C-alpha positions as a printed Julia matrix, in Angstrom:
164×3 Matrix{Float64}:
   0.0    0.0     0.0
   1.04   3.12   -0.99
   2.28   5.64    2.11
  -0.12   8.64    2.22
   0.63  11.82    4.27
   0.13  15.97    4.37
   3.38  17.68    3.96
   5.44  18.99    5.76
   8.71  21.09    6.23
  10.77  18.37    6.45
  10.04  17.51    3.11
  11.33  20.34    1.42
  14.96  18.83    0.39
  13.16  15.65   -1.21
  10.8   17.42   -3.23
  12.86  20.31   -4.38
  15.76  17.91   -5.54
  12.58  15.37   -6.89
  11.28  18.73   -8.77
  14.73  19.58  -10.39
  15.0   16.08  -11.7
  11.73  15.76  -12.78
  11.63  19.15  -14.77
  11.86  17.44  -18.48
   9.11  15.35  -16.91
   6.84  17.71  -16.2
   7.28  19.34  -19.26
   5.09  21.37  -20.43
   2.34  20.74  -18.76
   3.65  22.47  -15.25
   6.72  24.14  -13.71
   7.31  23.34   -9.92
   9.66  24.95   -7.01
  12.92  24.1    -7.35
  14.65  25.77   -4.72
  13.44  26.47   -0.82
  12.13  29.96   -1.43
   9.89  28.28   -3.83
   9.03  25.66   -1.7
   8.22  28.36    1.08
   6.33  29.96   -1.49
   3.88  27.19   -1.99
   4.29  25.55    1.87
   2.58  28.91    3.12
   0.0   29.57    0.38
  -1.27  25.51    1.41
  -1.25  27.1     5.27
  -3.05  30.34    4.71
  -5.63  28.93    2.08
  -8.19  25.98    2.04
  -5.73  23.73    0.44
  -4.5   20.19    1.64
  -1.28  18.54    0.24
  -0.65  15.14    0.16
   3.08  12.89   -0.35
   2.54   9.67   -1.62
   5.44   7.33   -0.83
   6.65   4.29   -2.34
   6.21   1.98    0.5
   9.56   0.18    0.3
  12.13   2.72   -0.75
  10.01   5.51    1.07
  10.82   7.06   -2.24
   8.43   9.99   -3.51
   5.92   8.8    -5.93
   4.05  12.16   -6.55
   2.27  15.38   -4.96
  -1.31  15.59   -5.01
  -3.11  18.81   -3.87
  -6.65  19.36   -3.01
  -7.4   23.3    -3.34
 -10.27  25.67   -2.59
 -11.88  23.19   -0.32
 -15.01  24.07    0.0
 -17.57  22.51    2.46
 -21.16  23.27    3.54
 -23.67  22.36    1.17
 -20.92  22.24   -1.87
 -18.27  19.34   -0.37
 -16.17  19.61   -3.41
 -12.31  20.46   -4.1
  -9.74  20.74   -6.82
  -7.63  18.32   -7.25
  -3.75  19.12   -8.37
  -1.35  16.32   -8.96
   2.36  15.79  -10.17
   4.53  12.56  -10.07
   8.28  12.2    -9.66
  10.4   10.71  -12.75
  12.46   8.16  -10.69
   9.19   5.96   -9.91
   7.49   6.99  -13.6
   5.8    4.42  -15.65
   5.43   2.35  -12.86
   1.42   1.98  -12.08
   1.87   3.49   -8.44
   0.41   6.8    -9.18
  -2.61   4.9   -10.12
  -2.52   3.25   -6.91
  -1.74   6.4    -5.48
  -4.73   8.97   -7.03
  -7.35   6.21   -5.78
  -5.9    6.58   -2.38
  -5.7   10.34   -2.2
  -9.35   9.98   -4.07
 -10.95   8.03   -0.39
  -8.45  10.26    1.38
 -10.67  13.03    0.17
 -14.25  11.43    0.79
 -13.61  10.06    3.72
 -11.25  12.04    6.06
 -11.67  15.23    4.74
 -15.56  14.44    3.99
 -16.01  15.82    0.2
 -18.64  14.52   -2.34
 -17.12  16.05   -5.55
 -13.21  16.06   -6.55
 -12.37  18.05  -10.04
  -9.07  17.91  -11.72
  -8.47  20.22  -14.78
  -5.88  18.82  -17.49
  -4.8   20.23  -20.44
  -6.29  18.1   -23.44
  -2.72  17.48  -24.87
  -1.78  15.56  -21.71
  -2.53  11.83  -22.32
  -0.99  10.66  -19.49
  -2.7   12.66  -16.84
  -6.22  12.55  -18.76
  -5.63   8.55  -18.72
  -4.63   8.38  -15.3
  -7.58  10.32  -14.3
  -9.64   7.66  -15.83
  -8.21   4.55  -14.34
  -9.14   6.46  -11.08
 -12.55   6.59  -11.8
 -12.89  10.08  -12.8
 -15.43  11.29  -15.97
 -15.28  13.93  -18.07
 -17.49  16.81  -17.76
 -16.37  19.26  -20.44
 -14.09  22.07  -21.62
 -12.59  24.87  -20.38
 -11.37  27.34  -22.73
  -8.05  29.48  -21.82
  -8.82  28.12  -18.29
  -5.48  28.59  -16.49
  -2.13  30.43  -17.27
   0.67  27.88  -17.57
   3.94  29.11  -18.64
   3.36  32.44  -20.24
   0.03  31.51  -22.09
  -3.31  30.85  -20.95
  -4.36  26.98  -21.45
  -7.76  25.03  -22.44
  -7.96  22.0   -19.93
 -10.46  19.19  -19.6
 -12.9   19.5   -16.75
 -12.76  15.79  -15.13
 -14.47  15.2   -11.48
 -15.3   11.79   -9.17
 -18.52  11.79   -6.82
 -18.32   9.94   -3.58
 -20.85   7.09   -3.6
């Protein structure tokens, strides 16, 4: 089973040396932190906003699979959050982020109590609209020039999960 926790400061050296090496990875589709003022950067916003991250771990190396992030969580009558998600190149290709987005997927229904989890994805990325999928999630539409990635503003897929 896949090792599931919030982050923390102590993971900054792991993830910012994870991030460096996984840049070509991530490519285009997202640039992370790579250094600690970046990782303060986005440590604080997750402290002073409704956000939630989450490590996933590769249970024998204790190796970082990927980051998933659940933003503007929003309760009351709505129960929903985005979902934000990057994996590491050194356990790519693998089938554990799988494994790991249907963890963080109960994570959110059942400890932080949502009903509805949407992830946006550019249409280009195959990998991360196919991952989504395996997961469980279903596409609900289109988003034209939805976020600004890298200079330009993007179209993404609108994909989301209901709890049962």
């Amino acid at each position: 089973m896949i090792n599931l926790q919030p982050v923390s400061r102590k993971d900054a050296p792991e993830l910012i040396a994870g991030n460096i090496a996984s840049r070509d990875h991530h490519h285009p589709w997202m640039r992370n932190f790579t250094d600690q003022v970046g990782f303060e950067e986005w440590f604080c916003n997750l402290q002073s906003s409704a956000s939630l991250a989450l490590i996933a771990r590769e249970p024998e190396s204790s190796s970082i699979i990927g980051v998933f992030t659940f933003s503007q969580i929003f309760m009351k009558a709505f129960r929903s959050a985005y979902l934000g998600y990057y994996s590491m190149v050194e356990l790519a290709g693998r089938g554990l982020m799988t494994e790991a987005l249907k963890q963080t997927v109960a994570y959110g229904f059942e400890e932080i109590g949502l009903h509805r989890i949407e992830a946006n994805i550019q249409p280009d990325n195959q990998r991360s609209i196919a991952l989504v999928q395996r997961a469980g999630f279903h596409k609900e539409g289109f988003s034209p020039r939805y976020l600004f990635i890298n200079g330009d503003w993007r179209d993404h897929e609108r994909w989301a999960i209901i709890s049962n």
